[in-house]
CSV table of C-alpha atoms in Angstrom, one decimal:
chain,number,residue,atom,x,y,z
E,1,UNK,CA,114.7,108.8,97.9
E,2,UNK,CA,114.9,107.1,94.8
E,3,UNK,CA,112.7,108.4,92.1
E,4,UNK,CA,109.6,106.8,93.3
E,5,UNK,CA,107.3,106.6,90.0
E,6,UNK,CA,108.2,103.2,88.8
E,7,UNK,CA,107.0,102.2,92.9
E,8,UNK,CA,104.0,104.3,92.3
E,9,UNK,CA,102.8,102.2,89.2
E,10,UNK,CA,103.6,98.8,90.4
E,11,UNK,CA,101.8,99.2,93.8
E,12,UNK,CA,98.8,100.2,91.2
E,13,UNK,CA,99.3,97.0,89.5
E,14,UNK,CA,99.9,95.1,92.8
E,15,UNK,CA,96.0,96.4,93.9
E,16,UNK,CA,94.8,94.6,91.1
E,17,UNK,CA,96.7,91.6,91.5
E,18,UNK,CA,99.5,91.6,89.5
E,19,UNK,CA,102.0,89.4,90.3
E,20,UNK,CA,104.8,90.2,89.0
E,21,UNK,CA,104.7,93.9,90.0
E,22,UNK,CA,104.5,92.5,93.9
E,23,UNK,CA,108.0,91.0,93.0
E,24,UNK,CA,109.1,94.1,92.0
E,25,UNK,CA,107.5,95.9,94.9
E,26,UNK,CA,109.4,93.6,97.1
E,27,UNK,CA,112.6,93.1,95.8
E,28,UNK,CA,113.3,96.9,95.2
E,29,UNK,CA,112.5,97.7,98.9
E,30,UNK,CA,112.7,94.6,100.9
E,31,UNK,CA,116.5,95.4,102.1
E,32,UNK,CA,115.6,98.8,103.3
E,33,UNK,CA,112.2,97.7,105.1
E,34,UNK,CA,114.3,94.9,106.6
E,35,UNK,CA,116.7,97.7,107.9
E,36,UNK,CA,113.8,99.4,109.4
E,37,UNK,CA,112.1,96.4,111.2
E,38,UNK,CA,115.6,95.4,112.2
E,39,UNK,CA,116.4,98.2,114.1
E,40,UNK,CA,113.3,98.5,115.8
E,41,UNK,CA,113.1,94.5,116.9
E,42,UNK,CA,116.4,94.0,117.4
E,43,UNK,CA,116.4,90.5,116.3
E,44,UNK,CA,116.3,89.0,112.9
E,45,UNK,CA,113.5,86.5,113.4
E,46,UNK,CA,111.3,88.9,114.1
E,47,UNK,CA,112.3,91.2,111.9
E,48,UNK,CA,111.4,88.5,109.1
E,49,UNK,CA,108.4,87.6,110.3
E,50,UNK,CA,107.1,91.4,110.3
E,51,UNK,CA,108.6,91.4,106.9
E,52,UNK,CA,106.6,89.1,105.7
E,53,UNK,CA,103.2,90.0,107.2
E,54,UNK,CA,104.1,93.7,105.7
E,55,UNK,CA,104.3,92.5,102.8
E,56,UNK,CA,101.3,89.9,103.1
E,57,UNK,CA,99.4,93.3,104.4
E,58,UNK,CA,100.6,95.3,101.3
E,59,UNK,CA,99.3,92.3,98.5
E,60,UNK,CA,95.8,93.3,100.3
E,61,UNK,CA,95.5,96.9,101.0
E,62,UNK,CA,97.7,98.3,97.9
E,63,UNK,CA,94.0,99.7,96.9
E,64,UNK,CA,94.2,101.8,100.1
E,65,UNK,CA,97.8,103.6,98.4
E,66,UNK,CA,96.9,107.1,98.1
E,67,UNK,CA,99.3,108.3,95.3
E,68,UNK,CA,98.1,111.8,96.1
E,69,UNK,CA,98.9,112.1,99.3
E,70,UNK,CA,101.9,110.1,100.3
E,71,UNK,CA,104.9,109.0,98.3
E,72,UNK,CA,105.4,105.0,98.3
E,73,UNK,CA,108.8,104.2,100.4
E,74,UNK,CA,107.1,106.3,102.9
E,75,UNK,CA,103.8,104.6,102.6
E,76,UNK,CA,105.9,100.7,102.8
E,77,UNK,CA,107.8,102.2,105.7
E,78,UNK,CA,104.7,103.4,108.0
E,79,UNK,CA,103.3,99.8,107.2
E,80,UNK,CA,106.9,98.2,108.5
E,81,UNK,CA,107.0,100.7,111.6
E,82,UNK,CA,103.6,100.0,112.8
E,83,UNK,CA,104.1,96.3,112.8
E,84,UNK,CA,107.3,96.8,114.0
E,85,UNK,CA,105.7,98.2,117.5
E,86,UNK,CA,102.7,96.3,117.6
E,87,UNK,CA,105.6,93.5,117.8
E,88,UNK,CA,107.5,95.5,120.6
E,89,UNK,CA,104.3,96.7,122.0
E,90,UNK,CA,103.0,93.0,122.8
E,91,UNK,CA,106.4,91.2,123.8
E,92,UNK,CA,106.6,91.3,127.5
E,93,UNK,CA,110.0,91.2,127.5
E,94,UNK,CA,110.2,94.1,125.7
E,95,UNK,CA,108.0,96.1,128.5
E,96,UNK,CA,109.5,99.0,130.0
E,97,UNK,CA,112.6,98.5,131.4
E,98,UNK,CA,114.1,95.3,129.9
E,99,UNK,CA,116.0,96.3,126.4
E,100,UNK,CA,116.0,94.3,123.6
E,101,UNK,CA,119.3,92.7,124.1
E,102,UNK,CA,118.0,90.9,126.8
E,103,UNK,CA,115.9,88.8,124.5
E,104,UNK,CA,116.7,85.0,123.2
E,105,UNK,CA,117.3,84.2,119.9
E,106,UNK,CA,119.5,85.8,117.3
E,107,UNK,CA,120.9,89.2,117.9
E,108,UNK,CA,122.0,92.0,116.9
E,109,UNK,CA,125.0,94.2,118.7
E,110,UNK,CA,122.6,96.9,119.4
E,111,UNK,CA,124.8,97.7,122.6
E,112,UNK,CA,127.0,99.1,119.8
E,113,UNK,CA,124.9,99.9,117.8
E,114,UNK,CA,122.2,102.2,120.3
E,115,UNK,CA,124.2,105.4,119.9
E,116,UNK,CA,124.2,105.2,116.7
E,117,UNK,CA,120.7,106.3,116.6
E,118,UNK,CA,121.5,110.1,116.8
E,119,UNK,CA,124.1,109.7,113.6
E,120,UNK,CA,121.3,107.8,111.5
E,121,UNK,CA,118.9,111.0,112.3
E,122,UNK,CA,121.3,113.3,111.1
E,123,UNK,CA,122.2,111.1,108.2
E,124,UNK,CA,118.6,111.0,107.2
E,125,UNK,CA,118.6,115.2,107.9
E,126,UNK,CA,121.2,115.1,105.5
E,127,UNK,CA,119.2,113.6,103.0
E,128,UNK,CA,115.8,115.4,103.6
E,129,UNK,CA,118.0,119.0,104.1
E,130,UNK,CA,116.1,119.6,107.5
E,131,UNK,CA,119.9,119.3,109.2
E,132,UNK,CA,119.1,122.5,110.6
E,133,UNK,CA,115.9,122.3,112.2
E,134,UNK,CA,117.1,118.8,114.3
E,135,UNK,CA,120.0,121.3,114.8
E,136,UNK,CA,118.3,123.5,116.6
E,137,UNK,CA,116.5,121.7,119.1
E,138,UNK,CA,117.6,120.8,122.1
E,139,UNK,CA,120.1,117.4,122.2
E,140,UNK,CA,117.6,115.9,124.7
E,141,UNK,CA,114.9,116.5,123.1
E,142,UNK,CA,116.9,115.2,119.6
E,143,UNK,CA,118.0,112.1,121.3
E,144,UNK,CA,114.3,110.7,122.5
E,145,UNK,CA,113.2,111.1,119.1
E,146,UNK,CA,116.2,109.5,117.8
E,147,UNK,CA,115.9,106.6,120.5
E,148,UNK,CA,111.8,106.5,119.7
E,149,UNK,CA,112.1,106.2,115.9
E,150,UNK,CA,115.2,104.6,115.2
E,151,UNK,CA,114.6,101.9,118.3
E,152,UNK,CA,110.5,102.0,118.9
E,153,UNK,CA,111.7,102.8,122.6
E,154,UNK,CA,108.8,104.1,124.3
E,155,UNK,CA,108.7,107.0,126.6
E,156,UNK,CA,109.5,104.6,129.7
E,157,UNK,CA,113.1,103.1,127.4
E,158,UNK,CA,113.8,106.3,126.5
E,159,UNK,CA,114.0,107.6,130.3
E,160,UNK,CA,116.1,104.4,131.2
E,161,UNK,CA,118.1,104.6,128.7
E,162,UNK,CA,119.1,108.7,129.2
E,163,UNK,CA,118.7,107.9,132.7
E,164,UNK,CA,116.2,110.9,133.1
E,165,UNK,CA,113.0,110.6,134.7
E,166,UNK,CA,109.6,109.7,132.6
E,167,UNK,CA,108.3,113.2,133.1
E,168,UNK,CA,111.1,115.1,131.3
E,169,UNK,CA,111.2,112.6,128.3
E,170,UNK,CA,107.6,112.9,127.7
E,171,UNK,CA,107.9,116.4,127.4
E,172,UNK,CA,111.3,116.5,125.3
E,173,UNK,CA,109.3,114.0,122.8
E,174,UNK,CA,106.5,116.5,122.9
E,175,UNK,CA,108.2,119.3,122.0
E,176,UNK,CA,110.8,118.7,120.0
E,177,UNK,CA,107.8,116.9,117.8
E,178,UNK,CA,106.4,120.3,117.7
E,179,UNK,CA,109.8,121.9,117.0
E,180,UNK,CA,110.3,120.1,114.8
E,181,UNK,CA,107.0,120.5,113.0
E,182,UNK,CA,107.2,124.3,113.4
E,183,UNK,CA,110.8,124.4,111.5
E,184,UNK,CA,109.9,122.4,108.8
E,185,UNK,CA,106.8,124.3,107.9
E,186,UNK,CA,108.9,127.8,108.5
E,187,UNK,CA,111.5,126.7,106.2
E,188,UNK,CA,109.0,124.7,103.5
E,189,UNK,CA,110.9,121.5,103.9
E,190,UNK,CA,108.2,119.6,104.6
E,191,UNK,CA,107.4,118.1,101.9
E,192,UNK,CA,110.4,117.8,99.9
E,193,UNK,CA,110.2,114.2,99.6
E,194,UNK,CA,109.9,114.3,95.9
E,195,UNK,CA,107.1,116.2,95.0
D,1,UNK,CA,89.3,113.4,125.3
D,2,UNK,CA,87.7,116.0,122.7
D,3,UNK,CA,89.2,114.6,119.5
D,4,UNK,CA,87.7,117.4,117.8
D,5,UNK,CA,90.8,119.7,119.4
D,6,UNK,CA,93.2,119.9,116.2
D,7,UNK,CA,96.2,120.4,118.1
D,8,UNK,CA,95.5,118.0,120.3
D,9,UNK,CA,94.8,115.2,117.3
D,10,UNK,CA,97.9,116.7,115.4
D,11,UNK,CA,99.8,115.7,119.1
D,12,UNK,CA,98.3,111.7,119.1
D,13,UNK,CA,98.9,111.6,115.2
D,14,UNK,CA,102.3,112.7,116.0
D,15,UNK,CA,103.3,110.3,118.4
D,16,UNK,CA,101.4,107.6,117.1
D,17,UNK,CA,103.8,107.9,114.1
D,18,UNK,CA,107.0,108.5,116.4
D,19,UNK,CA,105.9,104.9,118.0
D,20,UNK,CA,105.6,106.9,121.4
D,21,UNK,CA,101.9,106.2,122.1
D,22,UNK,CA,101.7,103.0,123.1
D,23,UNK,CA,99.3,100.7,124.9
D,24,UNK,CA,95.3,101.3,125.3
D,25,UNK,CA,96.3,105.1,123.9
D,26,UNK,CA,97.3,103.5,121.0
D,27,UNK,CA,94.3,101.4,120.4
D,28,UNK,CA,92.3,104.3,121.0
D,29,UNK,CA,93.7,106.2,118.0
D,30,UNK,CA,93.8,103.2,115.7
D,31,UNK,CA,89.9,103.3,116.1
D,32,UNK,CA,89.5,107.1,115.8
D,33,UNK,CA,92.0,106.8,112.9
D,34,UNK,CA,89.3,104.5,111.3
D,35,UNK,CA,86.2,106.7,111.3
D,36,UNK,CA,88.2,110.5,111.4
D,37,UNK,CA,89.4,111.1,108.1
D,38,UNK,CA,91.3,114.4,110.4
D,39,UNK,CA,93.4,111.8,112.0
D,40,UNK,CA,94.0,110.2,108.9
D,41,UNK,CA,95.4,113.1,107.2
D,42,UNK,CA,96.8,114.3,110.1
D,43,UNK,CA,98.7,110.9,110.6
D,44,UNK,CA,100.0,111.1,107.3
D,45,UNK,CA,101.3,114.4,107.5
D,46,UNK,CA,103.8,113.1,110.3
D,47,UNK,CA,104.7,110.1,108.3
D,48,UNK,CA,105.7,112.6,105.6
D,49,UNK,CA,107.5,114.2,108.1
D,50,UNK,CA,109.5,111.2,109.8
D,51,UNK,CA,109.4,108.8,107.3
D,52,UNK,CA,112.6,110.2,105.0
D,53,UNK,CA,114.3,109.6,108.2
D,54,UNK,CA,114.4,106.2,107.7
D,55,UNK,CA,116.2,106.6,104.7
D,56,UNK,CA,119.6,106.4,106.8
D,57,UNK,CA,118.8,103.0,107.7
D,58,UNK,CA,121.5,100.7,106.2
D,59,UNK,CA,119.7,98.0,104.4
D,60,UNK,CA,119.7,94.3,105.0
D,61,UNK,CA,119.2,91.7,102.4
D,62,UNK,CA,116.5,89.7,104.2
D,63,UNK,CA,117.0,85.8,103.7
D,64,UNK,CA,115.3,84.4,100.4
D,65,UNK,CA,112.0,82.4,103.0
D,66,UNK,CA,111.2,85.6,103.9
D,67,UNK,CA,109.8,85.8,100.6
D,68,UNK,CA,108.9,82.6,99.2
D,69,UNK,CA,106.8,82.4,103.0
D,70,UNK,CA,105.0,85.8,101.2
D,71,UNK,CA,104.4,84.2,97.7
D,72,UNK,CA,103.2,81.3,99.4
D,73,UNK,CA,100.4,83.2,101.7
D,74,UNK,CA,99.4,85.6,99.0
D,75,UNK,CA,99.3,82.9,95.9
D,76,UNK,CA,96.2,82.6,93.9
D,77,UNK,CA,95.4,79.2,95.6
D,78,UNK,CA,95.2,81.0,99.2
D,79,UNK,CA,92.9,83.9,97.6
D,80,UNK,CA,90.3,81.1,96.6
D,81,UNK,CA,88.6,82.6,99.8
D,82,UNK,CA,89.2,85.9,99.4
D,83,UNK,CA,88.2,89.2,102.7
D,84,UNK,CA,85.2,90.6,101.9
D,85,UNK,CA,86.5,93.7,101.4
D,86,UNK,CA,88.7,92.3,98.8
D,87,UNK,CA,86.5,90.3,96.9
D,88,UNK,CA,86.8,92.4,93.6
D,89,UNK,CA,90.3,91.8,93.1
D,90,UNK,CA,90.1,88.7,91.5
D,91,UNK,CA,87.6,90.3,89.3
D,92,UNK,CA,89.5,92.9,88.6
D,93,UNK,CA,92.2,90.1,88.2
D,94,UNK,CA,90.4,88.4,85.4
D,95,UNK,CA,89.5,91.4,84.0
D,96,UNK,CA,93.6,91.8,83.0
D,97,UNK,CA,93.6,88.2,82.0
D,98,UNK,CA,94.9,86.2,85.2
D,99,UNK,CA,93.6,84.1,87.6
D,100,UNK,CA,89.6,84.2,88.3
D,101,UNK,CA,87.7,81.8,90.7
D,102,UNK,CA,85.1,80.0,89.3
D,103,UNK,CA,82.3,81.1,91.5
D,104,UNK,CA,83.5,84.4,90.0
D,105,UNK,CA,83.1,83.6,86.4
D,106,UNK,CA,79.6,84.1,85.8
D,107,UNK,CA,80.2,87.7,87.2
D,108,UNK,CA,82.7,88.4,84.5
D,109,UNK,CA,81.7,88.0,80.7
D,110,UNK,CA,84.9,87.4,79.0
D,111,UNK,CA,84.1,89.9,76.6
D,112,UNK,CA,85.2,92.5,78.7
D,113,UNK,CA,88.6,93.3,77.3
D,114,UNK,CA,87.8,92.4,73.7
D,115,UNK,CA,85.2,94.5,73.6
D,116,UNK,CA,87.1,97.4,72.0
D,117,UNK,CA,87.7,95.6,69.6
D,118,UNK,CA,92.0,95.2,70.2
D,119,UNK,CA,92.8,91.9,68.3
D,120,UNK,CA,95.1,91.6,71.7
D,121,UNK,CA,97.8,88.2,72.5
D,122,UNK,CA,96.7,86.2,74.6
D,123,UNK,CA,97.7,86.8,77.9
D,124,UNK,CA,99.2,90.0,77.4
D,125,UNK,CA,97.1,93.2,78.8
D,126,UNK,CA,95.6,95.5,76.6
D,127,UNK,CA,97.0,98.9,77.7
D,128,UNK,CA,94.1,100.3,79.4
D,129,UNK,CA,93.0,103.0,82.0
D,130,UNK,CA,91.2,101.4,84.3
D,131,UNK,CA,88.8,102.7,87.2
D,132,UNK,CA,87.2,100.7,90.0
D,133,UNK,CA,84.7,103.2,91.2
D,134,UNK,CA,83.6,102.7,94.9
D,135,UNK,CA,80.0,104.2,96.5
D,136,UNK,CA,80.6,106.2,100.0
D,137,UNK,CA,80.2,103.1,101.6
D,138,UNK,CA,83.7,101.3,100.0
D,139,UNK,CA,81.3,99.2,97.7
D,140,UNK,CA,82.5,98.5,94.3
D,141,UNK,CA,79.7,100.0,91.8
D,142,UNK,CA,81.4,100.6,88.8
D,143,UNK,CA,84.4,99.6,86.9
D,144,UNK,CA,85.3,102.0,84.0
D,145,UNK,CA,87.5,100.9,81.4
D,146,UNK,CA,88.8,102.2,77.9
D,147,UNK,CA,92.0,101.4,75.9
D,148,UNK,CA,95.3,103.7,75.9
D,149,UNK,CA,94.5,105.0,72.6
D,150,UNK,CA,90.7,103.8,72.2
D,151,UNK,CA,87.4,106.5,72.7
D,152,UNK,CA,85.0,103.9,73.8
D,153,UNK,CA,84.6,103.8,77.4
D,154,UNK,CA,83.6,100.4,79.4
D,155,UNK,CA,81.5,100.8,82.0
D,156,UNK,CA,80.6,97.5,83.9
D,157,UNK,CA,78.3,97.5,86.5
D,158,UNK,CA,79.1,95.6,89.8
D,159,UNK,CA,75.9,96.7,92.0
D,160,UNK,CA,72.8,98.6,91.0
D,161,UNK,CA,72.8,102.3,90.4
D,162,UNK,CA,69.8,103.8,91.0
D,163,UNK,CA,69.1,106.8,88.6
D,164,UNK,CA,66.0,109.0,89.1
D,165,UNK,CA,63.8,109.8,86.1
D,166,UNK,CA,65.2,112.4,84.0
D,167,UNK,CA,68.4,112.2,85.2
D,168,UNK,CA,71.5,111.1,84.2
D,169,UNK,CA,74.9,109.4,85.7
D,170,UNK,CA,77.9,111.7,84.7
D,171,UNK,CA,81.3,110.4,84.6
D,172,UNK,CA,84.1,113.2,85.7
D,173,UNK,CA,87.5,113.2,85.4
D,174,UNK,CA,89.7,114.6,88.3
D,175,UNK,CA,92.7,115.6,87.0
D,176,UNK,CA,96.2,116.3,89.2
D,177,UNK,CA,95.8,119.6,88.5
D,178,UNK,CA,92.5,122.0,87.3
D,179,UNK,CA,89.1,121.2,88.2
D,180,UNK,CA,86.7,118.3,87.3
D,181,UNK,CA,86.4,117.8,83.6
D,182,UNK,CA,83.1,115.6,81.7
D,183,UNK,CA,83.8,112.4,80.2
D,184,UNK,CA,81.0,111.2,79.4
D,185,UNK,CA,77.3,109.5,80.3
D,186,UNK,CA,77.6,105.9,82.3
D,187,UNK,CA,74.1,104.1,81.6
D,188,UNK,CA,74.3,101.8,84.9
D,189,UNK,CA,72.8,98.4,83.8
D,190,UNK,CA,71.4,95.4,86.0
D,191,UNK,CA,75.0,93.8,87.0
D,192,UNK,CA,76.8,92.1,85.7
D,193,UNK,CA,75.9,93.9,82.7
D,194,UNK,CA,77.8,96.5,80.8
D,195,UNK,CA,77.6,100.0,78.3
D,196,UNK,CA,79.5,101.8,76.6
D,197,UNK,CA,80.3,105.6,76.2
D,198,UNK,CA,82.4,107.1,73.5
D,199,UNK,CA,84.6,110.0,74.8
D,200,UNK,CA,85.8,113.5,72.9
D,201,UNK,CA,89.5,112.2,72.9
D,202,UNK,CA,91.6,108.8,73.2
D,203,UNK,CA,92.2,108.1,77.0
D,204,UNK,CA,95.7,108.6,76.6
D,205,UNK,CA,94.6,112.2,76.0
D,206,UNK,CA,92.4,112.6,78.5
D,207,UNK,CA,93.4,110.5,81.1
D,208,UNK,CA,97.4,110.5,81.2
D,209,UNK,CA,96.9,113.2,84.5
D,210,UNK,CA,94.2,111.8,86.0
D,211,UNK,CA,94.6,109.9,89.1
D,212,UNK,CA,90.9,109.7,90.0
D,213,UNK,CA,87.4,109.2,88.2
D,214,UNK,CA,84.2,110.1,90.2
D,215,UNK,CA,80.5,109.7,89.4
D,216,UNK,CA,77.6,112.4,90.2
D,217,UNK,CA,74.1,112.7,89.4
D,218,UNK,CA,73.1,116.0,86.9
D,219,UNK,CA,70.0,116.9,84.9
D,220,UNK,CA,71.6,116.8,82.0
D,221,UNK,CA,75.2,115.8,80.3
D,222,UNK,CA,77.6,118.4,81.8
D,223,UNK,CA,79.1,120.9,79.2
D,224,UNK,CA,83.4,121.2,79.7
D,225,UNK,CA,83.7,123.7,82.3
D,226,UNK,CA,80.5,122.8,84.5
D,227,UNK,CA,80.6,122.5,87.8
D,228,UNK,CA,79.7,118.7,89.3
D,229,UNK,CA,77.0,118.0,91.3
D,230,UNK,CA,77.9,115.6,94.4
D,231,UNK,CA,79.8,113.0,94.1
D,232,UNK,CA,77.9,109.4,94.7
D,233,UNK,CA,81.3,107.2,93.7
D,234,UNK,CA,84.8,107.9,93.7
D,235,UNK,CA,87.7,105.9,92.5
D,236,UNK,CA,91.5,105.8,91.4
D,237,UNK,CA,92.5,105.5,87.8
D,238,UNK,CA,95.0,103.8,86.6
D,239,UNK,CA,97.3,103.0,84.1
D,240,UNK,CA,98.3,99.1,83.3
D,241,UNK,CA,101.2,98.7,80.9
């Protein structure tokens, strides 16, 4: 990431109302948020329109930034994801077995796109140097977390997706989260976000 | 479900970030993650842990409504009826010279900023470290102000401070790193009112490492080095330039 200090300061100024440091907020990170919601929604309206209420979200609650405890981007992004799957979380269409290509409206080629989930996790291993612990788990258990936080499948996607029943995906998600958790603490990479 | 288990709260925090618990699960945590400041860290621990992830995510250029839709929905005009929990801001917003609502005005002297004395442009912002110091109930009490390179401390009060005889209302510094260090002595006054402290050093000094400012009650002004009572308010301190 991007050194996030200039971030840092404007969401400061954004919690007391500063204008011109939203701007900032927003054009420095709106492409990359869009990215996020995008892959998630699968559609570009609603991307935008969890975009925007992010953002709406982020002119109200900057106050609630912690600097000390979480960097910025990652801050934005947790806003964007959440959003994101209260989105996916109440369109019916979305529930349980339909995928998102089956919706109306604009879309995007996420037939293509799907498997690409498991290169964009060990694109972002690249940058975070964790390579090795997504390494070592198992690919199951690498692919529903890939699936999960790249597409905001839920467990029930997931299994029709990898065509595996809901009991084994629940437990791959489980435990390559705590894997996962385990290696990073074992090999200090936890926090190497920037601080 | 026992809450209290940490494993079990470091499992919901994890899949609640993962977008995996879904549904009334979901809804459950959201409240918990309101009142259990265990699931809050907890949560943010796994965000620190999956968010770089979405670094690999190509961006998109969203269109140009997308953000004239936000300017519109977060102008001054559509704060003219601001949350409750947000109705400091355009205090705090007048405070650095932009837009105040009236009904606000006779909250906010306008001698606030000039008050140190900084022959400043108008418009521009004094540089300033500023703290908005909250009680443990999230209410504004306090906003503590001083100049980059100025001594003398602002201290505005935004709700009564109730001081018991003999005592006094000491201002700490909480640096990044080190412990708690005195500023100085905040006399509360009826609100709006404000007073002034001077402190040993020019904020730029004192302040440059200090993300947060808190407030406790002691029997006398604390020497450097003293150990601070409990904390009655808390805030973030920030720099604006």
């Amino acid at each position: 990431m991007a050194d996030s200090a200039p971030l840092q300061q404007d969401l400061a100024r954004v919690a007391l109302g500063d204008r011109a440091a939203f701007e900032r907020v927003y054009h420095s990170t709106s492409a990359h948020l869009f990215g996020v919601a995008l892959r998630i929604l699968g559609r570009r309206d609603a991307a935008e329109d969890v975009l925007q209420e992010a953002f709406v979200s982020v002119w109200h609650h900057a106050g609630s930034y912690q600097a000390a405890s979480s960097q910025p981007m990652t801050w934005l992004i947790s806003i964007v994801r959440n959003k994101a799957l209260d989105v996916v979380r109440s369109a019916a269409v979305r529930h349980e077995t339909s995928m998102p290509e089956s919706k109306d409206g604009e879309e995007l080629e996420l037939a293509d796109e799907r498997p690409g989930a498991l290169a964009l996790l060990m694109a972002g291993a690249e940058a975070l140097a964790i390579r090795g612990c997504l390494e070592a788990l198992d690919a199951s258990h690498r692919q529903s977390l890939a699936l999960a936080y790249y597409h905001g499948m839920s467990h029930s996607e997931v299994a029709a997706h990898l065509q595996a029943p809901l009991g084994s995906v629940k437990a791959w998600v489980r435990r390559g989260l705590e894997r996962l958790k385990k290696c990073l603490e074992t090999t200090g990479q936890a926090n190497l976000t920037g601080r | 479900m026992n809450y209290n288990r940490p494993e079990l709260l470091d499992r919901l925090a994890s899949e609640y970030v993962l977008g995996t618990l879904r549904g009334r699960a979901r809804r459950r945590f959201e409240q918990l993650l309101r009142q259990l400041p265990a699931a809050q860290a907890a949560v943010r621990a796994w965000e620190e842990r999956l968010g770089p992830l979405a670094v690999a995510v190509p961006p998109v250029a969203p269109p140009a409504r997308v953000w004239a839709a936000i300017e519109s929905r977060t102008a001054p005009a559509a704060r003219r009826a601001p949350a409750r929990a947000a109705w400091w801001k355009p205090l705090l917003g007048f405070a650095l010279g932009s837009v105040l609502t009236i009904g606000l005005v006779q909250l906010m002297p306008g001698s606030f900023m000039s008050l140190d004395g900084l022959a400043q442009k108008e418009q521009a912002l004094p540089q300033s470290y500023v703290g908005l110091l909250v009680d443990k109930e999230g209410q504004p009490t306090l906003l503590i102000s001083s100049t980059r390179h100025g001594t003398r401390v602002t201290v505005k009060s935004l709700r009564p401070v109730a001081v018991p005889p003999g005592k006094v209302l000491q201002v700490w510094a909480l640096p990044r790193e080190g412990a708690p260090f005195p500023l100085g002595i905040a006399t509360p006054t009826k609100p709006p009112g404000s007073t002034h402290f001077d402190m040993s050093g020019t904020s730029e000094k004192l302040l440059a490492n200090v993300p947060r400012l808190a407030v406790s009650i002691e029997d006398g002004p604390a020497q450097p080095g003293a150990t601070p009572g409990e904390f009655i308010l808390t805030g973030h301190c920030v720099k604006l330039w």
